[in-house]
Amino acid sequence: MSGDERYSSPLSDENMTGSVVLTYGAPFLGTLLVAIGITAGVLSGYAIAQSELGLCGNPTIVVYSSAETAQYTIPESPTLDKLSTAELTQGERRAFQEAVRSPRGVADVRGRFVHRGAFQRGVLITSGGTVRYATITSVNSCLTIDPLLLPLGIVSILLGILGILTPPLYRKLLEREERAGRTSR
Protein backbone atom coordinates (compact mmCIF):
# COMPACT_ATOMS: atom_id res chain seq x y z
CA MET A 1 0.00 0.00 0.00
CA SER A 2 1.52 3.33 -1.01
CA GLY A 3 1.29 6.54 1.04
CA ASP A 4 -1.14 8.10 -1.48
CA GLU A 5 -3.84 5.53 -0.92
CA ARG A 6 -6.35 6.34 1.75
CA TYR A 7 -7.58 3.83 4.24
CA SER A 8 -11.33 3.80 4.62
CA SER A 9 -13.52 1.55 6.62
CA PRO A 10 -17.12 0.84 5.72
CA LEU A 11 -19.57 3.32 7.20
CA SER A 12 -22.02 2.07 9.77
CA ASP A 13 -25.75 2.62 9.30
CA GLU A 14 -25.69 5.33 11.97
CA ASN A 15 -22.90 7.23 10.17
CA MET A 16 -24.64 6.74 6.83
CA THR A 17 -27.91 8.28 8.09
CA GLY A 18 -26.10 11.29 9.55
CA SER A 19 -24.14 11.70 6.34
CA VAL A 20 -27.27 11.63 4.18
CA VAL A 21 -29.04 14.16 6.40
CA LEU A 22 -26.04 16.51 6.36
CA THR A 23 -25.45 16.05 2.64
CA TYR A 24 -29.01 16.37 1.35
CA GLY A 25 -31.39 17.42 4.13
CA ALA A 26 -29.47 20.44 5.44
CA PRO A 27 -29.05 22.11 2.01
CA PHE A 28 -32.72 21.50 1.20
CA LEU A 29 -33.82 23.03 4.49
CA GLY A 30 -31.31 25.84 3.95
CA THR A 31 -32.77 26.60 0.53
CA LEU A 32 -36.27 26.76 2.01
CA LEU A 33 -35.06 29.11 4.75
CA VAL A 34 -33.39 31.40 2.21
CA ALA A 35 -36.58 31.50 0.12
CA ILE A 36 -38.68 32.33 3.19
CA GLY A 37 -36.17 34.99 4.26
CA ILE A 38 -36.18 36.63 0.83
CA THR A 39 -39.98 36.69 0.83
CA ALA A 40 -40.03 38.26 4.29
CA GLY A 41 -37.44 40.84 3.25
CA VAL A 42 -39.30 41.82 0.10
CA LEU A 43 -42.64 42.13 1.92
CA SER A 44 -41.03 44.19 4.69
CA GLY A 45 -39.34 46.49 2.22
CA TYR A 46 -42.54 46.96 0.25
CA ALA A 47 -44.56 47.68 3.40
CA ILE A 48 -42.07 50.35 4.42
CA ALA A 49 -41.86 51.99 0.98
CA GLN A 50 -45.47 51.75 -0.21
CA SER A 51 -46.82 54.80 1.60
CA GLU A 52 -43.80 56.90 0.63
CA LEU A 53 -44.27 55.99 -3.03
CA GLY A 54 -48.03 56.65 -2.92
CA LEU A 55 -48.95 53.04 -3.69
CA CYS A 56 -51.71 52.76 -1.13
CA GLY A 57 -54.37 54.61 0.74
CA ASN A 58 -56.15 56.27 -2.17
CA PRO A 59 -59.49 54.67 -3.06
CA THR A 60 -60.36 54.38 -6.74
CA ILE A 61 -63.75 55.43 -8.09
CA VAL A 62 -65.43 54.59 -11.36
CA VAL A 63 -67.82 57.00 -13.09
CA TYR A 64 -70.23 55.61 -15.69
CA SER A 65 -71.43 57.40 -18.81
CA SER A 66 -74.94 58.89 -19.00
CA ALA A 67 -76.18 55.93 -21.06
CA GLU A 68 -74.80 53.40 -18.59
CA THR A 69 -76.21 55.44 -15.69
CA ALA A 70 -79.71 55.18 -17.19
CA GLN A 71 -79.35 51.36 -17.21
CA TYR A 72 -78.24 51.25 -13.56
CA THR A 73 -80.92 53.61 -12.22
CA ILE A 74 -84.13 51.83 -13.06
CA PRO A 75 -87.19 53.13 -11.16
CA GLU A 76 -87.64 49.92 -9.10
CA SER A 77 -84.10 50.06 -7.73
CA PRO A 78 -83.41 51.43 -4.25
CA THR A 79 -82.95 55.17 -4.15
CA LEU A 80 -79.38 56.34 -4.46
CA ASP A 81 -77.84 59.39 -2.87
CA LYS A 82 -77.74 62.37 -5.21
CA LEU A 83 -74.95 64.95 -5.10
CA SER A 84 -73.88 67.82 -7.31
CA THR A 85 -70.23 68.47 -8.12
CA ALA A 86 -70.46 71.62 -5.96
CA GLU A 87 -71.19 69.45 -2.89
CA LEU A 88 -68.09 67.31 -3.43
CA THR A 89 -64.80 68.03 -1.69
CA GLN A 90 -61.89 69.18 -3.82
CA GLY A 91 -60.35 65.68 -3.92
CA GLU A 92 -63.67 64.03 -4.78
CA ARG A 93 -64.41 66.62 -7.47
CA ARG A 94 -60.94 66.24 -9.03
CA ALA A 95 -61.31 62.45 -9.09
CA PHE A 96 -64.81 62.70 -10.58
CA GLN A 97 -63.66 65.05 -13.35
CA GLU A 98 -60.58 62.95 -14.06
CA ALA A 99 -62.70 59.80 -14.28
CA VAL A 100 -65.14 61.49 -16.69
CA ARG A 101 -62.19 62.40 -18.97
CA SER A 102 -60.53 58.98 -18.60
CA PRO A 103 -61.31 56.35 -21.27
CA ARG A 104 -61.77 53.73 -18.53
CA GLY A 105 -63.78 56.06 -16.30
CA VAL A 106 -61.51 55.44 -13.31
CA ALA A 107 -59.56 57.81 -11.02
CA ASP A 108 -58.02 57.90 -7.53
CA VAL A 109 -59.47 60.12 -4.81
CA ARG A 110 -56.56 62.03 -3.30
CA GLY A 111 -57.44 64.22 -0.36
CA ARG A 112 -60.49 64.36 1.90
CA PHE A 113 -63.15 61.78 1.09
CA VAL A 114 -66.15 63.03 3.04
CA HIS A 115 -68.78 61.18 0.97
CA ARG A 116 -67.03 57.77 1.15
CA GLY A 117 -70.19 56.03 2.45
CA ALA A 118 -72.29 57.40 -0.41
CA PHE A 119 -69.68 56.30 -2.97
CA GLN A 120 -69.53 52.82 -1.41
CA ARG A 121 -73.30 52.43 -1.83
CA GLY A 122 -73.24 54.11 -5.24
CA VAL A 123 -74.10 57.74 -5.84
CA LEU A 124 -75.64 59.83 -8.62
CA ILE A 125 -73.60 62.94 -9.34
CA THR A 126 -75.01 65.86 -11.32
CA SER A 127 -72.51 67.82 -13.36
CA GLY A 128 -73.67 70.46 -15.86
CA GLY A 129 -77.15 68.94 -16.15
CA THR A 130 -75.77 65.43 -16.76
CA VAL A 131 -76.30 62.71 -14.16
CA ARG A 132 -73.64 60.03 -13.77
CA TYR A 133 -73.44 57.00 -11.51
CA ALA A 134 -70.21 56.70 -9.46
CA THR A 135 -68.97 54.13 -6.99
CA ILE A 136 -65.75 52.91 -5.34
CA THR A 137 -64.00 50.15 -7.28
CA SER A 138 -61.06 49.51 -4.96
CA VAL A 139 -59.85 50.75 -1.61
CA ASN A 140 -56.06 50.22 -2.06
CA SER A 141 -55.33 49.79 1.62
CA CYS A 142 -51.74 49.70 2.80
CA LEU A 143 -50.07 46.36 3.51
CA THR A 144 -49.54 46.01 7.23
CA ILE A 145 -47.02 43.54 8.58
CA ASP A 146 -45.32 42.82 11.86
CA PRO A 147 -42.15 44.93 12.28
CA LEU A 148 -40.23 41.80 13.28
CA LEU A 149 -40.65 40.31 9.82
CA LEU A 150 -37.53 41.99 8.39
CA PRO A 151 -35.12 40.88 11.15
CA LEU A 152 -36.64 37.38 11.13
CA GLY A 153 -36.19 37.28 7.36
CA ILE A 154 -32.52 38.23 7.69
CA VAL A 155 -31.98 35.55 10.35
CA SER A 156 -33.75 33.03 8.13
CA ILE A 157 -31.45 33.89 5.21
CA LEU A 158 -28.34 33.53 7.37
CA LEU A 159 -29.48 30.17 8.78
CA GLY A 160 -30.34 29.04 5.26
CA ILE A 161 -26.87 29.93 3.99
CA LEU A 162 -25.41 27.94 6.86
CA GLY A 163 -27.61 24.98 5.87
CA ILE A 164 -26.54 25.25 2.24
CA LEU A 165 -22.88 25.32 3.24
CA THR A 166 -23.22 22.29 5.55
CA PRO A 167 -22.04 19.61 3.03
CA PRO A 168 -18.72 21.32 2.17
CA LEU A 169 -18.12 22.06 5.86
CA TYR A 170 -18.96 18.45 6.73
CA ARG A 171 -16.50 17.17 4.10
CA LYS A 172 -13.75 19.43 5.48
CA LEU A 173 -14.45 18.15 8.99
CA LEU A 174 -14.21 14.53 7.80
CA GLU A 175 -10.94 15.27 5.98
CA ARG A 176 -9.47 16.81 9.14
CA GLU A 177 -10.53 13.82 11.23
CA GLU A 178 -9.04 11.47 8.67
CA ARG A 179 -5.75 13.41 8.59
CA ALA A 180 -5.67 13.52 12.39
CA GLY A 181 -6.30 9.75 12.50
CA ARG A 182 -3.42 9.07 10.07
CA THR A 183 -0.92 11.26 11.89
CA SER A 184 -1.67 9.74 15.30
CA ARG A 185 -0.89 6.19 14.10
mmCIF file of C-alpha atoms in Angstrom:
data_model
loop_
_atom_site.group_PDB
_atom_site.id
_atom_site.type_symbol
_atom_site.label_atom_id
_atom_site.label_comp_id
_atom_site.label_asym_id
_atom_site.label_seq_id
_atom_site.Cartn_x
_atom_site.Cartn_y
_atom_site.Cartn_z
ATOM 1 C CA MET A 1 0.000 0.000 0.000
ATOM 2 C CA SER A 2 1.516 3.327 -1.014
ATOM 3 C CA GLY A 3 1.286 6.537 1.041
ATOM 4 C CA ASP A 4 -1.139 8.100 -1.477
ATOM 5 C CA GLU A 5 -3.843 5.532 -0.924
ATOM 6 C CA ARG A 6 -6.353 6.336 1.753
ATOM 7 C CA TYR A 7 -7.582 3.829 4.243
ATOM 8 C CA SER A 8 -11.325 3.797 4.620
ATOM 9 C CA SER A 9 -13.516 1.555 6.625
ATOM 10 C CA PRO A 10 -17.117 0.840 5.724
ATOM 11 C CA LEU A 11 -19.573 3.323 7.198
ATOM 12 C CA SER A 12 -22.024 2.073 9.771
ATOM 13 C CA ASP A 13 -25.752 2.623 9.303
ATOM 14 C CA GLU A 14 -25.688 5.329 11.967
ATOM 15 C CA ASN A 15 -22.904 7.225 10.166
ATOM 16 C CA MET A 16 -24.641 6.737 6.832
ATOM 17 C CA THR A 17 -27.914 8.277 8.093
ATOM 18 C CA GLY A 18 -26.101 11.286 9.551
ATOM 19 C CA SER A 19 -24.139 11.697 6.344
ATOM 20 C CA VAL A 20 -27.275 11.626 4.179
ATOM 21 C CA VAL A 21 -29.043 14.164 6.402
ATOM 22 C CA LEU A 22 -26.045 16.508 6.365
ATOM 23 C CA THR A 23 -25.451 16.053 2.639
ATOM 24 C CA TYR A 24 -29.015 16.368 1.350
ATOM 25 C CA GLY A 25 -31.386 17.421 4.134
ATOM 26 C CA ALA A 26 -29.466 20.436 5.440
ATOM 27 C CA PRO A 27 -29.054 22.105 2.010
ATOM 28 C CA PHE A 28 -32.723 21.498 1.203
ATOM 29 C CA LEU A 29 -33.821 23.027 4.489
ATOM 30 C CA GLY A 30 -31.314 25.840 3.952
ATOM 31 C CA THR A 31 -32.771 26.600 0.531
ATOM 32 C CA LEU A 32 -36.274 26.758 2.009
ATOM 33 C CA LEU A 33 -35.063 29.109 4.753
ATOM 34 C CA VAL A 34 -33.385 31.403 2.208
ATOM 35 C CA ALA A 35 -36.579 31.500 0.122
ATOM 36 C CA ILE A 36 -38.682 32.328 3.193
ATOM 37 C CA GLY A 37 -36.172 34.986 4.255
ATOM 38 C CA ILE A 38 -36.178 36.627 0.829
ATOM 39 C CA THR A 39 -39.977 36.690 0.828
ATOM 40 C CA ALA A 40 -40.028 38.256 4.291
ATOM 41 C CA GLY A 41 -37.445 40.841 3.252
ATOM 42 C CA VAL A 42 -39.299 41.815 0.102
ATOM 43 C CA LEU A 43 -42.639 42.130 1.917
ATOM 44 C CA SER A 44 -41.029 44.186 4.688
ATOM 45 C CA GLY A 45 -39.338 46.492 2.215
ATOM 46 C CA TYR A 46 -42.541 46.963 0.247
ATOM 47 C CA ALA A 47 -44.560 47.683 3.397
ATOM 48 C CA ILE A 48 -42.069 50.351 4.417
ATOM 49 C CA ALA A 49 -41.855 51.995 0.982
ATOM 50 C CA GLN A 50 -45.468 51.752 -0.208
ATOM 51 C CA SER A 51 -46.819 54.795 1.596
ATOM 52 C CA GLU A 52 -43.797 56.903 0.631
ATOM 53 C CA LEU A 53 -44.270 55.991 -3.035
ATOM 54 C CA GLY A 54 -48.028 56.652 -2.923
ATOM 55 C CA LEU A 55 -48.951 53.042 -3.693
ATOM 56 C CA CYS A 56 -51.707 52.760 -1.129
ATOM 57 C CA GLY A 57 -54.375 54.610 0.743
ATOM 58 C CA ASN A 58 -56.152 56.266 -2.165
ATOM 59 C CA PRO A 59 -59.487 54.672 -3.065
ATOM 60 C CA THR A 60 -60.357 54.381 -6.742
ATOM 61 C CA ILE A 61 -63.746 55.427 -8.086
ATOM 62 C CA VAL A 62 -65.431 54.591 -11.361
ATOM 63 C CA VAL A 63 -67.823 56.998 -13.091
ATOM 64 C CA TYR A 64 -70.232 55.609 -15.685
ATOM 65 C CA SER A 65 -71.429 57.403 -18.810
ATOM 66 C CA SER A 66 -74.937 58.893 -18.996
ATOM 67 C CA ALA A 67 -76.184 55.929 -21.056
ATOM 68 C CA GLU A 68 -74.804 53.398 -18.586
ATOM 69 C CA THR A 69 -76.211 55.435 -15.691
ATOM 70 C CA ALA A 70 -79.707 55.177 -17.189
ATOM 71 C CA GLN A 71 -79.353 51.364 -17.208
ATOM 72 C CA TYR A 72 -78.245 51.251 -13.555
ATOM 73 C CA THR A 73 -80.919 53.607 -12.225
ATOM 74 C CA ILE A 74 -84.130 51.828 -13.063
ATOM 75 C CA PRO A 75 -87.190 53.130 -11.159
ATOM 76 C CA GLU A 76 -87.640 49.915 -9.102
ATOM 77 C CA SER A 77 -84.097 50.059 -7.726
ATOM 78 C CA PRO A 78 -83.409 51.430 -4.247
ATOM 79 C CA THR A 79 -82.950 55.169 -4.150
ATOM 80 C CA LEU A 80 -79.377 56.341 -4.464
ATOM 81 C CA ASP A 81 -77.837 59.390 -2.866
ATOM 82 C CA LYS A 82 -77.745 62.373 -5.206
ATOM 83 C CA LEU A 83 -74.948 64.946 -5.103
ATOM 84 C CA SER A 84 -73.876 67.817 -7.307
ATOM 85 C CA THR A 85 -70.233 68.475 -8.119
ATOM 86 C CA ALA A 86 -70.458 71.616 -5.961
ATOM 87 C CA GLU A 87 -71.188 69.451 -2.891
ATOM 88 C CA LEU A 88 -68.095 67.306 -3.429
ATOM 89 C CA THR A 89 -64.796 68.029 -1.690
ATOM 90 C CA GLN A 90 -61.891 69.181 -3.823
ATOM 91 C CA GLY A 91 -60.347 65.680 -3.915
ATOM 92 C CA GLU A 92 -63.665 64.034 -4.780
ATOM 93 C CA ARG A 93 -64.408 66.619 -7.474
ATOM 94 C CA ARG A 94 -60.943 66.243 -9.029
ATOM 95 C CA ALA A 95 -61.312 62.446 -9.085
ATOM 96 C CA PHE A 96 -64.811 62.698 -10.582
ATOM 97 C CA GLN A 97 -63.665 65.050 -13.355
ATOM 98 C CA GLU A 98 -60.579 62.954 -14.056
ATOM 99 C CA ALA A 99 -62.705 59.797 -14.281
ATOM 100 C CA VAL A 100 -65.138 61.493 -16.692
ATOM 101 C CA ARG A 101 -62.191 62.395 -18.973
ATOM 102 C CA SER A 102 -60.527 58.983 -18.597
ATOM 103 C CA PRO A 103 -61.313 56.354 -21.272
ATOM 104 C CA ARG A 104 -61.769 53.734 -18.531
ATOM 105 C CA GLY A 105 -63.784 56.059 -16.296
ATOM 106 C CA VAL A 106 -61.512 55.439 -13.307
ATOM 107 C CA ALA A 107 -59.556 57.812 -11.020
ATOM 108 C CA ASP A 108 -58.018 57.898 -7.531
ATOM 109 C CA VAL A 109 -59.466 60.118 -4.813
ATOM 110 C CA ARG A 110 -56.556 62.032 -3.296
ATOM 111 C CA GLY A 111 -57.444 64.217 -0.361
ATOM 112 C CA ARG A 112 -60.491 64.362 1.903
ATOM 113 C CA PHE A 113 -63.150 61.780 1.089
ATOM 114 C CA VAL A 114 -66.150 63.031 3.044
ATOM 115 C CA HIS A 115 -68.776 61.179 0.969
ATOM 116 C CA ARG A 116 -67.031 57.769 1.150
ATOM 117 C CA GLY A 117 -70.186 56.029 2.449
ATOM 118 C CA ALA A 118 -72.286 57.401 -0.409
ATOM 119 C CA PHE A 119 -69.683 56.305 -2.968
ATOM 120 C CA GLN A 120 -69.534 52.819 -1.410
ATOM 121 C CA ARG A 121 -73.300 52.428 -1.827
ATOM 122 C CA GLY A 122 -73.244 54.108 -5.244
ATOM 123 C CA VAL A 123 -74.102 57.743 -5.844
ATOM 124 C CA LEU A 124 -75.638 59.831 -8.622
ATOM 125 C CA ILE A 125 -73.605 62.939 -9.337
ATOM 126 C CA THR A 126 -75.010 65.863 -11.319
ATOM 127 C CA SER A 127 -72.514 67.816 -13.360
ATOM 128 C CA GLY A 128 -73.671 70.460 -15.861
ATOM 129 C CA GLY A 129 -77.148 68.935 -16.153
ATOM 130 C CA THR A 130 -75.765 65.428 -16.764
ATOM 131 C CA VAL A 131 -76.305 62.709 -14.161
ATOM 132 C CA ARG A 132 -73.642 60.030 -13.771
ATOM 133 C CA TYR A 133 -73.438 57.003 -11.510
ATOM 134 C CA ALA A 134 -70.213 56.704 -9.459
ATOM 135 C CA THR A 135 -68.969 54.132 -6.990
ATOM 136 C CA ILE A 136 -65.752 52.911 -5.338
ATOM 137 C CA THR A 137 -64.003 50.145 -7.276
ATOM 138 C CA SER A 138 -61.061 49.506 -4.961
ATOM 139 C CA VAL A 139 -59.851 50.749 -1.614
ATOM 140 C CA ASN A 140 -56.061 50.216 -2.065
ATOM 141 C CA SER A 141 -55.333 49.794 1.625
ATOM 142 C CA CYS A 142 -51.745 49.699 2.803
ATOM 143 C CA LEU A 143 -50.072 46.362 3.510
ATOM 144 C CA THR A 144 -49.538 46.013 7.235
ATOM 145 C CA ILE A 145 -47.025 43.543 8.577
ATOM 146 C CA ASP A 146 -45.322 42.818 11.863
ATOM 147 C CA PRO A 147 -42.155 44.934 12.276
ATOM 148 C CA LEU A 148 -40.229 41.801 13.279
ATOM 149 C CA LEU A 149 -40.654 40.307 9.816
ATOM 150 C CA LEU A 150 -37.526 41.988 8.392
ATOM 151 C CA PRO A 151 -35.120 40.877 11.154
ATOM 152 C CA LEU A 152 -36.644 37.382 11.129
ATOM 153 C CA GLY A 153 -36.192 37.277 7.360
ATOM 154 C CA ILE A 154 -32.519 38.229 7.692
ATOM 155 C CA VAL A 155 -31.979 35.550 10.353
ATOM 156 C CA SER A 156 -33.750 33.030 8.126
ATOM 157 C CA ILE A 157 -31.451 33.890 5.207
ATOM 158 C CA LEU A 158 -28.340 33.525 7.372
ATOM 159 C CA LEU A 159 -29.480 30.167 8.776
ATOM 160 C CA GLY A 160 -30.345 29.043 5.259
ATOM 161 C CA ILE A 161 -26.869 29.926 3.993
ATOM 162 C CA LEU A 162 -25.406 27.940 6.862
ATOM 163 C CA GLY A 163 -27.610 24.976 5.871
ATOM 164 C CA ILE A 164 -26.544 25.248 2.237
ATOM 165 C CA LEU A 165 -22.876 25.319 3.237
ATOM 166 C CA THR A 166 -23.216 22.294 5.551
ATOM 167 C CA PRO A 167 -22.040 19.606 3.030
ATOM 168 C CA PRO A 168 -18.723 21.315 2.173
ATOM 169 C CA LEU A 169 -18.125 22.064 5.862
ATOM 170 C CA TYR A 170 -18.956 18.451 6.734
ATOM 171 C CA ARG A 171 -16.500 17.167 4.103
ATOM 172 C CA LYS A 172 -13.749 19.430 5.475
ATOM 173 C CA LEU A 173 -14.451 18.152 8.988
ATOM 174 C CA LEU A 174 -14.211 14.526 7.802
ATOM 175 C CA GLU A 175 -10.937 15.268 5.977
ATOM 176 C CA ARG A 176 -9.469 16.807 9.144
ATOM 177 C CA GLU A 177 -10.526 13.817 11.227
ATOM 178 C CA GLU A 178 -9.042 11.473 8.666
ATOM 179 C CA ARG A 179 -5.749 13.414 8.588
ATOM 180 C CA ALA A 180 -5.669 13.521 12.389
ATOM 181 C CA GLY A 181 -6.299 9.745 12.498
ATOM 182 C CA ARG A 182 -3.425 9.065 10.074
ATOM 183 C CA THR A 183 -0.923 11.261 11.892
ATOM 184 C CA SER A 184 -1.670 9.744 15.303
ATOM 185 C CA ARG A 185 -0.887 6.193 14.102
#
